[in-house]
Amino acid sequence: MEKKELINGGKVKSVFTTDNEDQVIIEFRDDMTAGDGERKEVMNNKGAYNAVISTKIFRVLEENGVETQLIDLPQPNVMLAKKLEMIPIEVIVRNIATGSLVRKYPIADGTKLEPPIVQMDFKADEYHDPMLNDSIIKALGIATQEEIDILTEKALKINEVLTEFFADAGIILVDFKVEFGKDKDGNILLGDEISPDGCRLWDSETLDMLDKELFRKGKDNEVMDAYVEVYNRIIPDDEKVI
């Protein structure tokens, strides 16, 4: 499948049309960003690790009844995917309180959240991704109440599946963000990626970070070691391509 026109050149991924109008190529680049893109570095093979990790996770979710846009991974850093009209909402699921949650609310860092918190943010860098509620979402015309309910249900299902999946690899799924889009028939599918870029992952014994938070904290020399560790834990030897 040959990539053609650039549709979207994001901070860390580029999306291209193909000769099939219902499919796109998502190229995972080696860029690492933080602070709405204000800080940017290039990490060797970071794109490939994220693409392979995300592909594995999408396949696990598909096996558990969560539809995704994934079709194939023709190259380690290139995903062939169904074309989606993305919904401009980041759906965040929090299992443990940390990060912005403890900075903005009177809740202790490390508090286990039962049930998990489902948070929705407006995906718009120019507005710094503000938090949404159902009324704001409907006022902006982003989604209907039925669609909001579907996003919430799907996010909680993803959390249920991935909490167990990561636990089997000795990893705690602290929180994560996901994005969804509509296919040509109007079905809502999981899109974009699920990788250490958009998850907080902690080693279940040491509580060491295994995600992008290391980059945010300026520990650049530890970032790729963490991503490789996640890759090695969740990708079986016979599926390794890097």
C-alpha atoms as a printed R data frame, in Angstrom:
    type eleno elety resid chain resno       x       y      z
1   ATOM     1    CA   MET     A     1   0.000   0.000  0.000
2   ATOM     2    CA   GLU     A     2   1.552   3.284 -1.130
3   ATOM     3    CA   LYS     A     3   1.126   6.492  0.862
4   ATOM     4    CA   LYS     A     4  -0.078   9.462 -1.144
5   ATOM     5    CA   GLU     A     5  -1.352  12.813  0.145
6   ATOM     6    CA   LEU     A     6  -0.552  14.039  3.659
7   ATOM     7    CA   ILE     A     7  -3.828  14.488  5.525
8   ATOM     8    CA   ASN     A     8  -2.534  15.374  8.962
9   ATOM     9    CA   GLY     A     9   0.985  16.094 10.153
10  ATOM    10    CA   GLY     A    10   0.630  15.846 13.918
11  ATOM    11    CA   LYS     A    11   3.238  16.296 16.631
12  ATOM    12    CA   VAL     A    12   4.476  12.688 16.454
13  ATOM    13    CA   LYS     A    13   2.535  10.980 13.631
14  ATOM    14    CA   SER     A    14   1.753  11.702  9.985
15  ATOM    15    CA   VAL     A    15  -1.424  10.437  8.298
16  ATOM    16    CA   PHE     A    16  -1.529   9.846  4.537
17  ATOM    17    CA   THR     A    17  -4.190   8.851  2.024
18  ATOM    18    CA   THR     A    18  -3.778   5.636  0.029
19  ATOM    19    CA   ASP     A    19  -5.158   4.341 -3.253
20  ATOM    20    CA   ASN     A    20  -8.096   3.030 -1.193
21  ATOM    21    CA   GLU     A    21 -10.320   5.923 -0.115
22  ATOM    22    CA   ASP     A    22 -11.414   4.038  3.013
23  ATOM    23    CA   GLN     A    23  -7.885   3.425  4.294
24  ATOM    24    CA   VAL     A    24  -5.023   5.580  5.567
25  ATOM    25    CA   ILE     A    25  -1.375   5.095  6.405
26  ATOM    26    CA   ILE     A    26  -0.274   6.303  9.836
27  ATOM    27    CA   GLU     A    27   3.458   6.890 10.048
28  ATOM    28    CA   PHE     A    28   4.849   6.952 13.597
29  ATOM    29    CA   ARG     A    29   7.787   9.364 13.730
30  ATOM    30    CA   ASP     A    30  10.670   9.407 16.213
31  ATOM    31    CA   ASP     A    31   9.613  12.800 17.621
32  ATOM    32    CA   MET     A    32   9.001  13.185 21.346
33  ATOM    33    CA   THR     A    33   7.106  16.272 22.522
34  ATOM    34    CA   ALA     A    34   5.832  17.788 25.745
35  ATOM    35    CA   GLY     A    35   4.020  20.947 26.791
36  ATOM    36    CA   ASP     A    36   1.715  21.197 23.760
37  ATOM    37    CA   GLY     A    37   4.728  20.670 21.517
38  ATOM    38    CA   GLU     A    38   6.833  23.435 23.102
39  ATOM    39    CA   ARG     A    39   9.591  20.929 23.888
40  ATOM    40    CA   LYS     A    40  10.657  18.488 21.190
41  ATOM    41    CA   GLU     A    41  13.405  15.906 20.805
42  ATOM    42    CA   VAL     A    42  14.060  12.988 18.469
43  ATOM    43    CA   MET     A    43  14.416   9.534 20.050
44  ATOM    44    CA   ASN     A    44  15.938   6.713 18.000
45  ATOM    45    CA   ASN     A    45  13.306   4.133 16.927
46  ATOM    46    CA   LYS     A    46  10.677   5.672 19.190
47  ATOM    47    CA   GLY     A    47   8.109   5.670 16.373
48  ATOM    48    CA   ALA     A    48   8.614   1.984 15.648
49  ATOM    49    CA   TYR     A    49   8.327   0.979 19.299
50  ATOM    50    CA   ASN     A    50   5.098   2.956 19.705
51  ATOM    51    CA   ALA     A    51   3.627   1.541 16.488
52  ATOM    52    CA   VAL     A    52   4.370  -2.069 17.424
53  ATOM    53    CA   ILE     A    53   3.157  -1.604 21.015
54  ATOM    54    CA   SER     A    54  -0.026   0.101 19.823
55  ATOM    55    CA   THR     A    55  -0.654  -2.599 17.223
56  ATOM    56    CA   LYS     A    56  -0.308  -5.320 19.857
57  ATOM    57    CA   ILE     A    57  -2.684  -3.509 22.191
58  ATOM    58    CA   PHE     A    58  -5.234  -2.896 19.422
59  ATOM    59    CA   ARG     A    59  -5.156  -6.591 18.516
60  ATOM    60    CA   VAL     A    60  -5.706  -7.574 22.154
61  ATOM    61    CA   LEU     A    61  -8.655  -5.184 22.325
62  ATOM    62    CA   GLU     A    62 -10.098  -6.520 19.059
63  ATOM    63    CA   GLU     A    63  -9.932 -10.038 20.531
64  ATOM    64    CA   ASN     A    64 -11.979  -8.723 23.446
65  ATOM    65    CA   GLY     A    65 -14.702  -7.056 21.404
66  ATOM    66    CA   VAL     A    66 -13.373  -3.489 21.048
67  ATOM    67    CA   GLU     A    67 -13.369  -2.381 17.409
68  ATOM    68    CA   THR     A    68 -10.324  -0.379 16.289
69  ATOM    69    CA   GLN     A    69  -9.137   1.246 13.087
70  ATOM    70    CA   LEU     A    70  -6.160  -1.130 12.808
71  ATOM    71    CA   ILE     A    71  -5.792  -3.176  9.631
72  ATOM    72    CA   ASP     A    72  -2.114  -4.155  9.552
73  ATOM    73    CA   LEU     A    73   1.449  -3.160 10.392
74  ATOM    74    CA   PRO     A    74   3.329  -3.410  7.058
75  ATOM    75    CA   GLN     A    75   6.459  -1.793  8.540
76  ATOM    76    CA   PRO     A    76   7.558  -1.434 12.181
77  ATOM    77    CA   ASN     A    77   6.683   2.278 12.227
78  ATOM    78    CA   VAL     A    78   3.792   2.256  9.730
79  ATOM    79    CA   MET     A    79   0.191   1.305 10.485
80  ATOM    80    CA   LEU     A    80  -2.395   0.644  7.781
81  ATOM    81    CA   ALA     A    81  -5.753   1.705  9.186
82  ATOM    82    CA   LYS     A    82  -9.375   2.362  8.405
83  ATOM    83    CA   LYS     A    83 -10.051   5.997  7.632
84  ATOM    84    CA   LEU     A    84 -11.960   7.653 10.459
85  ATOM    85    CA   GLU     A    85 -13.536  11.032 11.026
86  ATOM    86    CA   MET     A    86 -11.940  11.702 14.401
87  ATOM    87    CA   ILE     A    87 -14.037  13.021 17.281
88  ATOM    88    CA   PRO     A    88 -12.089  15.924 18.888
89  ATOM    89    CA   ILE     A    89 -12.255  14.453 22.384
90  ATOM    90    CA   GLU     A    90  -9.495  12.860 24.420
91  ATOM    91    CA   VAL     A    91 -11.071  10.299 26.729
92  ATOM    92    CA   ILE     A    92  -8.913   9.811 29.819
93  ATOM    93    CA   VAL     A    93  -9.362   6.941 32.256
94  ATOM    94    CA   ARG     A    94  -7.680   7.237 35.651
95  ATOM    95    CA   ASN     A    95  -7.136   4.275 37.957
96  ATOM    96    CA   ILE     A    96  -4.693   5.979 40.339
97  ATOM    97    CA   ALA     A    97  -4.625   9.662 41.235
98  ATOM    98    CA   THR     A    98  -1.504  11.462 40.036
99  ATOM    99    CA   GLY     A    99  -0.400  14.251 37.700
100 ATOM   100    CA   SER     A   100  -2.879  17.029 36.937
101 ATOM   101    CA   LEU     A   101  -5.598  15.388 39.033
102 ATOM   102    CA   VAL     A   102  -3.689  15.891 42.293
103 ATOM   103    CA   ARG     A   103  -2.515  19.353 41.221
104 ATOM   104    CA   LYS     A   104  -6.073  20.552 40.650
105 ATOM   105    CA   TYR     A   105  -8.082  18.681 43.283
106 ATOM   106    CA   PRO     A   106  -7.688  17.803 46.989
107 ATOM   107    CA   ILE     A   107  -6.802  14.155 46.484
108 ATOM   108    CA   ALA     A   108  -3.602  12.470 47.596
109 ATOM   109    CA   ASP     A   109  -1.066  11.321 45.013
110 ATOM   110    CA   GLY     A   110  -1.252   7.554 44.617
111 ATOM   111    CA   THR     A   111  -4.879   7.212 45.735
112 ATOM   112    CA   LYS     A   112  -6.549   4.224 44.064
113 ATOM   113    CA   LEU     A   113  -9.695   5.372 42.280
114 ATOM   114    CA   GLU     A   114 -12.650   3.006 42.623
115 ATOM   115    CA   PRO     A   115 -14.496   3.273 40.341
116 ATOM   116    CA   PRO     A   116 -12.044   4.715 37.796
117 ATOM   117    CA   ILE     A   117 -12.496   8.332 36.735
118 ATOM   118    CA   VAL     A   118 -13.501   8.917 33.118
119 ATOM   119    CA   GLN     A   119 -12.518  12.410 31.989
120 ATOM   120    CA   MET     A   120 -13.080  14.046 28.602
121 ATOM   121    CA   ASP     A   121 -10.904  16.877 27.261
122 ATOM   122    CA   PHE     A   122 -11.379  19.000 24.148
123 ATOM   123    CA   LYS     A   123  -8.586  18.015 21.752
124 ATOM   124    CA   ALA     A   124  -7.420  21.462 20.675
125 ATOM   125    CA   ASP     A   125  -3.864  22.664 21.286
126 ATOM   126    CA   GLU     A   126  -4.859  26.301 20.814
127 ATOM   127    CA   TYR     A   127  -7.163  26.004 23.842
128 ATOM   128    CA   HIS     A   128  -4.724  23.772 25.774
129 ATOM   129    CA   ASP     A   129  -7.100  20.774 25.786
130 ATOM   130    CA   PRO     A   130  -9.610  22.022 28.398
131 ATOM   131    CA   MET     A   131 -11.771  19.573 30.337
132 ATOM   132    CA   LEU     A   132 -15.281  19.023 29.016
133 ATOM   133    CA   ASN     A   133 -18.590  17.984 30.495
134 ATOM   134    CA   ASP     A   134 -21.640  16.587 28.717
135 ATOM   135    CA   SER     A   135 -23.296  20.000 28.385
136 ATOM   136    CA   ILE     A   136 -20.218  21.629 26.837
137 ATOM   137    CA   ILE     A   137 -19.733  18.710 24.433
138 ATOM   138    CA   LYS     A   138 -23.326  19.034 23.220
139 ATOM   139    CA   ALA     A   139 -23.153  22.841 23.059
140 ATOM   140    CA   LEU     A   140 -20.060  22.590 20.827
141 ATOM   141    CA   GLY     A   141 -21.796  19.991 18.660
142 ATOM   142    CA   ILE     A   142 -18.941  17.536 19.150
143 ATOM   143    CA   ALA     A   143 -21.098  14.559 20.129
144 ATOM   144    CA   THR     A   144 -24.632  13.626 21.156
145 ATOM   145    CA   GLN     A   145 -25.517  12.244 24.567
146 ATOM   146    CA   GLU     A   146 -25.798   8.775 23.021
147 ATOM   147    CA   GLU     A   147 -22.293   9.126 21.561
148 ATOM   148    CA   ILE     A   148 -20.913  10.404 24.887
149 ATOM   149    CA   ASP     A   149 -22.328   7.311 26.564
150 ATOM   150    CA   ILE     A   150 -20.741   5.084 23.896
151 ATOM   151    CA   LEU     A   151 -17.335   6.740 24.402
152 ATOM   152    CA   THR     A   152 -17.586   6.220 28.157
153 ATOM   153    CA   GLU     A   153 -18.632   2.588 27.804
154 ATOM   154    CA   LYS     A   154 -15.847   1.825 25.334
155 ATOM   155    CA   ALA     A   155 -13.209   3.586 27.452
156 ATOM   156    CA   LEU     A   156 -14.181   1.580 30.529
157 ATOM   157    CA   LYS     A   157 -14.103  -1.660 28.527
158 ATOM   158    CA   ILE     A   158 -10.612  -0.778 27.247
159 ATOM   159    CA   ASN     A   159  -9.546  -0.090 30.830
160 ATOM   160    CA   GLU     A   160 -10.871  -3.439 32.013
161 ATOM   161    CA   VAL     A   161  -9.050  -5.373 29.287
162 ATOM   162    CA   LEU     A   162  -5.767  -3.466 29.477
163 ATOM   163    CA   THR     A   163  -5.538  -3.399 33.271
164 ATOM   164    CA   GLU     A   164  -5.422  -7.196 33.209
165 ATOM   165    CA   PHE     A   165  -3.198  -7.317 30.114
166 ATOM   166    CA   PHE     A   166  -0.563  -5.044 31.645
167 ATOM   167    CA   ALA     A   167  -0.831  -6.700 35.055
168 ATOM   168    CA   ASP     A   168   0.174  -9.994 33.437
169 ATOM   169    CA   ALA     A   169   3.334  -8.183 32.254
170 ATOM   170    CA   GLY     A   170   4.126  -6.813 35.712
171 ATOM   171    CA   ILE     A   171   2.894  -3.317 34.844
172 ATOM   172    CA   ILE     A   172   0.317  -1.105 36.573
173 ATOM   173    CA   LEU     A   173  -1.949   0.843 34.213
174 ATOM   174    CA   VAL     A   174  -2.184   4.108 36.142
175 ATOM   175    CA   ASP     A   175  -4.089   6.096 33.530
176 ATOM   176    CA   PHE     A   176  -4.351   6.508 29.766
177 ATOM   177    CA   LYS     A   177  -5.975   8.578 27.054
178 ATOM   178    CA   VAL     A   178  -7.700   7.336 23.928
179 ATOM   179    CA   GLU     A   179  -9.325   8.858 20.869
180 ATOM   180    CA   PHE     A   180 -12.221   7.642 18.780
181 ATOM   181    CA   GLY     A   181 -13.547   8.299 15.306
182 ATOM   182    CA   LYS     A   182 -16.397   7.348 12.983
183 ATOM   183    CA   ASP     A   183 -15.930   5.047 10.007
184 ATOM   184    CA   LYS     A   184 -17.746   5.464  6.675
185 ATOM   185    CA   ASP     A   185 -20.843   3.789  8.147
186 ATOM   186    CA   GLY     A   186 -20.932   6.009 11.228
187 ATOM   187    CA   ASN     A   187 -19.642   3.361 13.636
188 ATOM   188    CA   ILE     A   188 -17.505   4.656 16.505
189 ATOM   189    CA   LEU     A   189 -14.090   2.919 16.543
190 ATOM   190    CA   LEU     A   190 -10.990   3.286 18.668
191 ATOM   191    CA   GLY     A   191  -8.367   5.188 16.687
192 ATOM   192    CA   ASP     A   192  -4.993   6.893 16.945
193 ATOM   193    CA   GLU     A   193  -2.744   4.851 19.287
194 ATOM   194    CA   ILE     A   194  -2.306   3.407 22.757
195 ATOM   195    CA   SER     A   195   1.361   3.504 23.702
196 ATOM   196    CA   PRO     A   196   3.707   4.787 26.428
197 ATOM   197    CA   ASP     A   197   3.177   8.239 24.900
198 ATOM   198    CA   GLY     A   198  -0.414   8.334 26.148
199 ATOM   199    CA   CYS     A   199  -0.370   6.039 29.188
200 ATOM   200    CA   ARG     A   200   1.088   6.185 32.650
201 ATOM   201    CA   LEU     A   201   2.676   2.802 33.238
202 ATOM   202    CA   TRP     A   202   4.440   1.808 36.460
203 ATOM   203    CA   ASP     A   203   6.464  -1.286 37.231
204 ATOM   204    CA   SER     A   204   4.263  -3.282 39.619
205 ATOM   205    CA   GLU     A   205   7.122  -4.008 42.045
206 ATOM   206    CA   THR     A   206   9.325  -0.907 41.978
207 ATOM   207    CA   LEU     A   207   6.708   1.640 40.792
208 ATOM   208    CA   ASP     A   208   9.332   2.934 38.352
209 ATOM   209    CA   MET     A   209   7.833   4.914 35.472
210 ATOM   210    CA   LEU     A   210   7.774   3.232 32.068
211 ATOM   211    CA   ASP     A   211   6.276   6.009 29.963
212 ATOM   212    CA   LYS     A   212   6.520   9.537 28.555
213 ATOM   213    CA   GLU     A   213   6.398  11.064 32.024
214 ATOM   214    CA   LEU     A   214  10.148  10.470 32.155
215 ATOM   215    CA   PHE     A   215  10.554  12.907 29.256
216 ATOM   216    CA   ARG     A   216   8.289  15.463 30.930
217 ATOM   217    CA   LYS     A   217  10.538  15.264 33.995
218 ATOM   218    CA   GLY     A   218  13.676  15.799 31.896
219 ATOM   219    CA   LYS     A   219  14.971  12.227 32.217
220 ATOM   220    CA   ASP     A   220  15.629  11.995 28.472
221 ATOM   221    CA   ASN     A   221  18.322   9.337 28.783
222 ATOM   222    CA   GLU     A   222  15.842   6.952 30.470
223 ATOM   223    CA   VAL     A   223  12.889   7.331 28.099
224 ATOM   224    CA   MET     A   224  13.757   4.829 25.401
225 ATOM   225    CA   ASP     A   225  14.939   2.252 27.946
226 ATOM   226    CA   ALA     A   226  11.440   2.434 29.438
227 ATOM   227    CA   TYR     A   227   9.705   2.096 26.056
228 ATOM   228    CA   VAL     A   228  11.912  -0.878 25.158
229 ATOM   229    CA   GLU     A   229  11.092  -2.462 28.521
230 ATOM   230    CA   VAL     A   230   7.354  -2.198 27.820
231 ATOM   231    CA   TYR     A   231   7.914  -3.617 24.326
232 ATOM   232    CA   ASN     A   232   9.887  -6.576 25.662
233 ATOM   233    CA   ARG     A   233   7.303  -7.357 28.334
234 ATOM   234    CA   ILE     A   234   4.195  -7.339 26.133
235 ATOM   235    CA   ILE     A   235   5.495  -8.484 22.724
236 ATOM   236    CA   PRO     A   236   6.199 -12.250 22.496
237 ATOM   237    CA   ASP     A   237   9.545 -13.190 20.991
238 ATOM   238    CA   ASP     A   238   7.918 -14.573 17.841
239 ATOM   239    CA   GLU     A   239   6.187 -11.196 17.242
240 ATOM   240    CA   LYS     A   240   9.210  -8.955 17.761
241 ATOM   241    CA   VAL     A   241  10.124  -6.913 14.665
242 ATOM   242    CA   ILE     A   242  12.593  -4.372 16.094
